[in-house]
Amino acid sequence: MSSGQQLAAEELMDADNAKANSGKGSARLGRARNTVVVKPTTLAFYPPLWTKLLDEAKARIRLYVATEEPFLRLETAVDGQCSEEIIELVVKYQEDRSELEAGFYPQYKRSMARMLFNDTQTFRSEIKKVAVRIVPIEYNLSAPQSATTERERLDAVKQKATALLEGAKFLRGECDSLGKASNFAHPALRNICLGVYYSNSVKSLRQYVEFQHFVPYKALALAAAIVHSVLLTYERHGFSKAESLNVGELEDSYQRLLALMDTVALDTYHGPKLSAMLEDWAQMGMTGFVAKDPVTVKQGGWEVILDYKLPVIIYIRSVDSIRQFSTGLLYSEWRVWGYRTAIDSMGCCTAPDSERPPYSARQQEASVR
């Protein structure tokens, strides 16, 4: 039996268990048992405290998607990262003396994990929905008045989309005050990042420190890859046609964008400039949001306090050093809160934020040369 078939079989078993336990499960399930059996891969199946935990788990898996791996594979994710998120939160709730309702864990652990995996796909779809609203406005994807027929209007929009896609011009904008190119900062990208990652929902990523000081490079690359997908639709049809995201095409675009970001990040002028811009974006997104107090971690009678200091940007000598140091993460995602000597001993040099090139918050357009 393949791993996919095994997953399907276990979900059927969970569904059968849900039917058998419908009289003693969640209140919502009990009310619905005479009409339809609510599946354990949906929040409606679970009582209040489990619903709260699973909402938090969804936010955490979205954080993982945005900052680590956007394209999880079902065969490995359900028993891997998705299950880990569930386990960590169950332990956390137990340590906080929160009494989770009985009868749901570990019986429905696999269904919970599958729910998280499904939400990773929902997350990408939500980014696309925001992009579909923003892209035609920010890129002016409308036909000129001189286009009088439907064919002429569609062709005009197609040509605009083609021009934006050529050479990744959709990333570009105005030069900065020194006449230098700006990279990965078109207003469309900024607005999508702010609209998705810094929303007011319970799953907003601004609740996590990874987004509170800096928009992670990988999160920006994911948004840019989805913008690329939306522009491809305009190039093919001349309008925003409802299409499912092509994951293979999206992943290819994402990897190419990361390669471009590596190039920009290693540049002595454009790398710090991009980092400064992404810090400004995060500051915009954090407006009105109160970050949590510093975390205290205790071990026996000892404790450490995880608070946050002003960031120091790390500059690494080569792409190979980036990969070795960050185990696959772009170096600009690493924010070092002091302790420069430990980094220097690893073959890296550091520079404070004051030494980066000038950047104006108004000049947030992007181009890759």
PDB file of C-alpha atoms in Angstrom, residues 78-269:
ATOM      1  CA  VAL A  78       1.390  14.753   7.781  1.00  0.00           C
ATOM      2  CA  ASP A  79       3.692  12.578   9.864  1.00  0.00           C
ATOM      3  CA  GLY A  80       6.416  15.236   9.853  1.00  0.00           C
ATOM      4  CA  GLN A  81       5.997  18.961  10.376  1.00  0.00           C
ATOM      5  CA  CYS A  82       2.206  18.933  10.717  1.00  0.00           C
ATOM      6  CA  SER A  83       2.255  16.293  13.458  1.00  0.00           C
ATOM      7  CA  GLU A  84       5.118  18.074  15.207  1.00  0.00           C
ATOM      8  CA  GLU A  85       3.091  21.272  15.440  1.00  0.00           C
ATOM      9  CA  ILE A  86       0.192  19.378  17.018  1.00  0.00           C
ATOM     10  CA  ILE A  87       2.419  17.583  19.513  1.00  0.00           C
ATOM     11  CA  GLU A  88       4.236  20.770  20.561  1.00  0.00           C
ATOM     12  CA  LEU A  89       0.981  22.597  21.207  1.00  0.00           C
ATOM     13  CA  VAL A  90      -0.545  19.688  23.131  1.00  0.00           C
ATOM     14  CA  VAL A  91       2.522  19.695  25.389  1.00  0.00           C
ATOM     15  CA  LYS A  92       2.320  23.487  25.729  1.00  0.00           C
ATOM     16  CA  TYR A  93      -1.343  23.358  26.728  1.00  0.00           C
ATOM     17  CA  GLN A  94      -0.590  20.625  29.262  1.00  0.00           C
ATOM     18  CA  GLU A  95       2.252  22.675  30.746  1.00  0.00           C
ATOM     19  CA  ASP A  96      -0.090  25.672  30.949  1.00  0.00           C
ATOM     20  CA  ARG A  97      -2.571  23.431  32.814  1.00  0.00           C
ATOM     21  CA  SER A  98      -5.188  23.889  30.087  1.00  0.00           C
ATOM     22  CA  GLU A  99      -7.474  20.867  30.192  1.00  0.00           C
ATOM     23  CA  LEU A 100      -8.114  19.881  26.582  1.00  0.00           C
ATOM     24  CA  GLU A 101     -11.414  18.071  26.101  1.00  0.00           C
ATOM     25  CA  ALA A 102     -11.008  14.297  26.345  1.00  0.00           C
ATOM     26  CA  GLY A 103     -11.636  11.841  23.536  1.00  0.00           C
ATOM     27  CA  PHE A 104      -9.846  13.638  20.701  1.00  0.00           C
ATOM     28  CA  TYR A 105      -6.116  13.022  21.174  1.00  0.00           C
ATOM     29  CA  PRO A 106      -4.366  10.904  20.106  1.00  0.00           C
ATOM     30  CA  GLN A 107      -7.425   9.313  18.449  1.00  0.00           C
ATOM     31  CA  TYR A 108      -7.655  12.048  15.802  1.00  0.00           C
ATOM     32  CA  LYS A 109      -4.029  13.112  15.690  1.00  0.00           C
ATOM     33  CA  ARG A 110      -3.658  12.047  12.040  1.00  0.00           C
ATOM     34  CA  SER A 111      -6.808  13.940  11.008  1.00  0.00           C
ATOM     35  CA  MET A 112      -5.589  17.026  12.859  1.00  0.00           C
ATOM     36  CA  ALA A 113      -2.286  16.829  10.987  1.00  0.00           C
ATOM     37  CA  ARG A 114      -4.114  16.399   7.677  1.00  0.00           C
ATOM     38  CA  MET A 115      -6.155  19.498   8.527  1.00  0.00           C
ATOM     39  CA  LEU A 116      -2.925  21.464   8.897  1.00  0.00           C
ATOM     40  CA  PHE A 117      -1.635  20.189   5.581  1.00  0.00           C
ATOM     41  CA  ASN A 118      -4.884  21.220   3.893  1.00  0.00           C
ATOM     42  CA  ASP A 119      -4.461  24.672   5.423  1.00  0.00           C
ATOM     43  CA  THR A 120      -1.076  25.116   3.756  1.00  0.00           C
ATOM     44  CA  GLN A 121      -2.906  24.912   0.435  1.00  0.00           C
ATOM     45  CA  THR A 122      -5.580  27.284   1.701  1.00  0.00           C
ATOM     46  CA  PHE A 123      -2.826  29.698   2.736  1.00  0.00           C
ATOM     47  CA  ARG A 124      -1.381  29.841  -0.777  1.00  0.00           C
ATOM     48  CA  SER A 125      -4.873  30.325  -2.173  1.00  0.00           C
ATOM     49  CA  GLU A 126      -5.454  33.219   0.236  1.00  0.00           C
ATOM     50  CA  ILE A 127      -2.242  34.881  -0.937  1.00  0.00           C
ATOM     51  CA  LYS A 128      -3.466  34.499  -4.498  1.00  0.00           C
ATOM     52  CA  LYS A 129      -6.844  36.065  -3.659  1.00  0.00           C
ATOM     53  CA  VAL A 130      -5.082  39.125  -2.283  1.00  0.00           C
ATOM     54  CA  ALA A 131      -2.769  39.209  -5.307  1.00  0.00           C
ATOM     55  CA  VAL A 132      -5.692  38.985  -7.743  1.00  0.00           C
ATOM     56  CA  ARG A 133      -7.175  42.129  -6.154  1.00  0.00           C
ATOM     57  CA  ILE A 134      -3.919  44.083  -6.054  1.00  0.00           C
ATOM     58  CA  VAL A 135      -2.103  43.109  -9.274  1.00  0.00           C
ATOM     59  CA  PRO A 136      -4.419  44.741 -11.867  1.00  0.00           C
ATOM     60  CA  ILE A 137      -4.453  48.001  -9.886  1.00  0.00           C
ATOM     61  CA  GLU A 138      -0.746  48.304  -9.072  1.00  0.00           C
ATOM     62  CA  TYR A 139       0.375  47.176 -12.544  1.00  0.00           C
ATOM     63  CA  ASN A 140      -2.326  49.111 -14.398  1.00  0.00           C
ATOM     64  CA  LEU A 141      -3.575  46.065 -16.275  1.00  0.00           C
ATOM     65  CA  SER A 142      -6.305  47.856 -18.160  1.00  0.00           C
ATOM     66  CA  ALA A 143      -6.714  48.543 -21.858  1.00  0.00           C
ATOM     67  CA  PRO A 144      -6.147  52.049 -23.281  1.00  0.00           C
ATOM     68  CA  GLN A 145      -9.114  54.065 -24.521  1.00  0.00           C
ATOM     69  CA  SER A 146      -7.870  53.573 -28.072  1.00  0.00           C
ATOM     70  CA  ALA A 147      -8.799  49.878 -27.839  1.00  0.00           C
ATOM     71  CA  THR A 148     -12.377  49.780 -29.077  1.00  0.00           C
ATOM     72  CA  THR A 149     -13.101  46.075 -29.598  1.00  0.00           C
ATOM     73  CA  GLU A 150     -13.016  43.253 -27.090  1.00  0.00           C
ATOM     74  CA  ARG A 151     -10.145  41.639 -28.982  1.00  0.00           C
ATOM     75  CA  GLU A 152      -8.114  44.858 -28.929  1.00  0.00           C
ATOM     76  CA  ARG A 153      -8.715  45.301 -25.201  1.00  0.00           C
ATOM     77  CA  LEU A 154      -7.656  41.734 -24.395  1.00  0.00           C
ATOM     78  CA  ASP A 155      -4.580  41.969 -26.616  1.00  0.00           C
ATOM     79  CA  ALA A 156      -3.548  45.241 -24.951  1.00  0.00           C
ATOM     80  CA  VAL A 157      -3.727  43.692 -21.481  1.00  0.00           C
ATOM     81  CA  LYS A 158      -1.862  40.597 -22.667  1.00  0.00           C
ATOM     82  CA  GLN A 159       0.914  42.783 -24.042  1.00  0.00           C
ATOM     83  CA  LYS A 160       1.191  44.666 -20.735  1.00  0.00           C
ATOM     84  CA  ALA A 161       1.447  41.399 -18.817  1.00  0.00           C
ATOM     85  CA  THR A 162       4.069  40.059 -21.238  1.00  0.00           C
ATOM     86  CA  ALA A 163       6.153  43.218 -20.826  1.00  0.00           C
ATOM     87  CA  LEU A 164       6.009  42.903 -17.025  1.00  0.00           C
ATOM     88  CA  LEU A 165       7.049  39.257 -17.116  1.00  0.00           C
ATOM     89  CA  GLU A 166       9.955  39.823 -19.479  1.00  0.00           C
ATOM     90  CA  GLY A 167      13.132  39.915 -17.433  1.00  0.00           C
ATOM     91  CA  ALA A 168      11.032  39.912 -14.230  1.00  0.00           C
ATOM     92  CA  LYS A 169      10.188  43.580 -14.700  1.00  0.00           C
ATOM     93  CA  PHE A 170       7.209  43.092 -12.385  1.00  0.00           C
ATOM     94  CA  LEU A 171       9.746  43.275  -9.545  1.00  0.00           C
ATOM     95  CA  ARG A 172      11.087  46.642 -10.634  1.00  0.00           C
ATOM     96  CA  GLY A 173      10.242  50.216  -9.827  1.00  0.00           C
ATOM     97  CA  GLU A 174      11.803  53.667  -9.641  1.00  0.00           C
ATOM     98  CA  CYS A 175      15.448  54.159  -8.817  1.00  0.00           C
ATOM     99  CA  ASP A 176      16.398  55.469  -5.383  1.00  0.00           C
ATOM    100  CA  SER A 177      17.643  58.958  -4.541  1.00  0.00           C
ATOM    101  CA  LEU A 178      21.148  58.033  -5.726  1.00  0.00           C
ATOM    102  CA  GLY A 179      19.877  56.796  -9.066  1.00  0.00           C
ATOM    103  CA  LYS A 180      20.447  53.165  -8.095  1.00  0.00           C
ATOM    104  CA  ALA A 181      18.033  50.339  -8.913  1.00  0.00           C
ATOM    105  CA  SER A 182      15.696  49.020  -6.221  1.00  0.00           C
ATOM    106  CA  ASN A 183      14.978  45.300  -5.970  1.00  0.00           C
ATOM    107  CA  PHE A 184      11.985  43.194  -4.973  1.00  0.00           C
ATOM    108  CA  ALA A 185      10.000  46.173  -3.724  1.00  0.00           C
ATOM    109  CA  HIS A 186       7.225  46.961  -6.162  1.00  0.00           C
ATOM    110  CA  PRO A 187       4.208  48.383  -4.286  1.00  0.00           C
ATOM    111  CA  ALA A 188       2.222  45.309  -5.328  1.00  0.00           C
ATOM    112  CA  LEU A 189       4.637  43.063  -3.423  1.00  0.00           C
ATOM    113  CA  ARG A 190       4.578  45.343  -0.401  1.00  0.00           C
ATOM    114  CA  ASN A 191       0.792  45.511  -0.305  1.00  0.00           C
ATOM    115  CA  ILE A 192       0.407  41.753  -0.708  1.00  0.00           C
ATOM    116  CA  CYS A 193       2.903  41.060   2.083  1.00  0.00           C
ATOM    117  CA  LEU A 194       1.175  43.518   4.402  1.00  0.00           C
ATOM    118  CA  GLY A 195      -2.297  42.279   3.463  1.00  0.00           C
ATOM    119  CA  VAL A 196      -1.461  38.608   4.024  1.00  0.00           C
ATOM    120  CA  TYR A 197       1.273  38.335   6.621  1.00  0.00           C
ATOM    121  CA  TYR A 198       0.236  41.325   8.753  1.00  0.00           C
ATOM    122  CA  SER A 199      -3.543  40.926   8.710  1.00  0.00           C
ATOM    123  CA  ASN A 200      -5.771  41.166  11.779  1.00  0.00           C
ATOM    124  CA  SER A 201      -6.797  37.499  11.690  1.00  0.00           C
ATOM    125  CA  VAL A 202      -6.034  35.001  14.439  1.00  0.00           C
ATOM    126  CA  LYS A 203      -3.595  33.351  12.033  1.00  0.00           C
ATOM    127  CA  SER A 204      -1.710  36.572  11.269  1.00  0.00           C
ATOM    128  CA  LEU A 205       2.042  35.993  11.158  1.00  0.00           C
ATOM    129  CA  ARG A 206       2.856  39.301  12.803  1.00  0.00           C
ATOM    130  CA  GLN A 207       2.265  37.592  16.153  1.00  0.00           C
ATOM    131  CA  TYR A 208       5.591  35.793  15.616  1.00  0.00           C
ATOM    132  CA  VAL A 209       8.973  37.401  16.113  1.00  0.00           C
ATOM    133  CA  GLU A 210      10.112  36.228  12.665  1.00  0.00           C
ATOM    134  CA  PHE A 211       7.859  38.909  11.154  1.00  0.00           C
ATOM    135  CA  GLN A 212       8.015  41.604  13.813  1.00  0.00           C
ATOM    136  CA  HIS A 213      11.295  43.193  12.752  1.00  0.00           C
ATOM    137  CA  PHE A 214      11.769  42.064   9.168  1.00  0.00           C
ATOM    138  CA  VAL A 215       9.715  40.564   6.339  1.00  0.00           C
ATOM    139  CA  PRO A 216      11.521  37.252   5.742  1.00  0.00           C
ATOM    140  CA  TYR A 217      13.044  36.851   2.297  1.00  0.00           C
ATOM    141  CA  LYS A 218      11.281  33.570   1.685  1.00  0.00           C
ATOM    142  CA  ALA A 219       7.919  35.118   2.529  1.00  0.00           C
ATOM    143  CA  LEU A 220       8.590  37.854  -0.030  1.00  0.00           C
ATOM    144  CA  ALA A 221       9.672  35.258  -2.599  1.00  0.00           C
ATOM    145  CA  LEU A 222       6.428  33.320  -2.100  1.00  0.00           C
ATOM    146  CA  ALA A 223       4.346  36.458  -2.628  1.00  0.00           C
ATOM    147  CA  ALA A 224       6.398  37.362  -5.719  1.00  0.00           C
ATOM    148  CA  ALA A 225       6.006  33.851  -7.150  1.00  0.00           C
ATOM    149  CA  ILE A 226       2.225  34.107  -6.803  1.00  0.00           C
ATOM    150  CA  VAL A 227       2.275  37.544  -8.466  1.00  0.00           C
ATOM    151  CA  HIS A 228       4.173  35.892 -11.324  1.00  0.00           C
ATOM    152  CA  SER A 229       1.441  33.248 -11.544  1.00  0.00           C
ATOM    153  CA  VAL A 230      -1.312  35.883 -11.675  1.00  0.00           C
ATOM    154  CA  LEU A 231       0.533  37.790 -14.407  1.00  0.00           C
ATOM    155  CA  LEU A 232       0.866  34.585 -16.427  1.00  0.00           C
ATOM    156  CA  THR A 233      -2.923  34.290 -16.331  1.00  0.00           C
ATOM    157  CA  TYR A 234      -3.257  37.837 -17.675  1.00  0.00           C
ATOM    158  CA  GLU A 235      -0.714  37.043 -20.375  1.00  0.00           C
ATOM    159  CA  ARG A 236      -2.683  33.963 -21.468  1.00  0.00           C
ATOM    160  CA  HIS A 237      -6.222  35.339 -21.266  1.00  0.00           C
ATOM    161  CA  GLY A 238      -6.091  39.124 -20.989  1.00  0.00           C
ATOM    162  CA  PHE A 239      -8.109  39.020 -17.761  1.00  0.00           C
ATOM    163  CA  SER A 240      -8.094  37.404 -14.332  1.00  0.00           C
ATOM    164  CA  LYS A 241      -9.513  33.958 -15.006  1.00  0.00           C
ATOM    165  CA  ALA A 242     -10.272  31.706 -12.050  1.00  0.00           C
ATOM    166  CA  GLU A 243      -7.531  29.078 -12.181  1.00  0.00           C
ATOM    167  CA  SER A 244      -6.008  26.819  -9.555  1.00  0.00           C
ATOM    168  CA  LEU A 245      -2.408  27.519  -8.721  1.00  0.00           C
ATOM    169  CA  ASN A 246      -0.032  25.359 -10.720  1.00  0.00           C
ATOM    170  CA  VAL A 247       2.203  24.155  -7.882  1.00  0.00           C
ATOM    171  CA  GLY A 248       4.993  22.950 -10.190  1.00  0.00           C
ATOM    172  CA  GLU A 249       5.075  26.267 -12.022  1.00  0.00           C
ATOM    173  CA  LEU A 250       4.858  28.162  -8.729  1.00  0.00           C
ATOM    174  CA  GLU A 251       7.720  26.218  -7.155  1.00  0.00           C
ATOM    175  CA  ASP A 252       9.922  26.824 -10.196  1.00  0.00           C
ATOM    176  CA  SER A 253       9.258  30.574 -10.007  1.00  0.00           C
ATOM    177  CA  TYR A 254       9.921  30.556  -6.263  1.00  0.00           C
ATOM    178  CA  GLN A 255      13.324  28.882  -6.650  1.00  0.00           C
ATOM    179  CA  ARG A 256      14.348  31.295  -9.407  1.00  0.00           C
ATOM    180  CA  LEU A 257      13.329  34.242  -7.249  1.00  0.00           C
ATOM    181  CA  LEU A 258      15.378  32.913  -4.336  1.00  0.00           C
ATOM    182  CA  ALA A 259      18.398  32.706  -6.638  1.00  0.00           C
ATOM    183  CA  LEU A 260      17.881  36.351  -7.610  1.00  0.00           C
ATOM    184  CA  MET A 261      17.569  37.267  -3.940  1.00  0.00           C
ATOM    185  CA  ASP A 262      20.859  35.538  -3.216  1.00  0.00           C
ATOM    186  CA  THR A 263      22.473  37.769  -5.826  1.00  0.00           C
ATOM    187  CA  VAL A 264      20.928  40.923  -4.424  1.00  0.00           C
ATOM    188  CA  ALA A 265      21.633  39.934  -0.815  1.00  0.00           C
ATOM    189  CA  LEU A 266      25.360  39.486  -1.495  1.00  0.00           C
ATOM    190  CA  ASP A 267      25.705  42.904  -3.121  1.00  0.00           C
ATOM    191  CA  THR A 268      27.360  45.400  -0.794  1.00  0.00           C
ATOM    192  CA  TYR A 269      24.902  48.160  -1.721  1.00  0.00           C
TER     193      TYR A 269
END
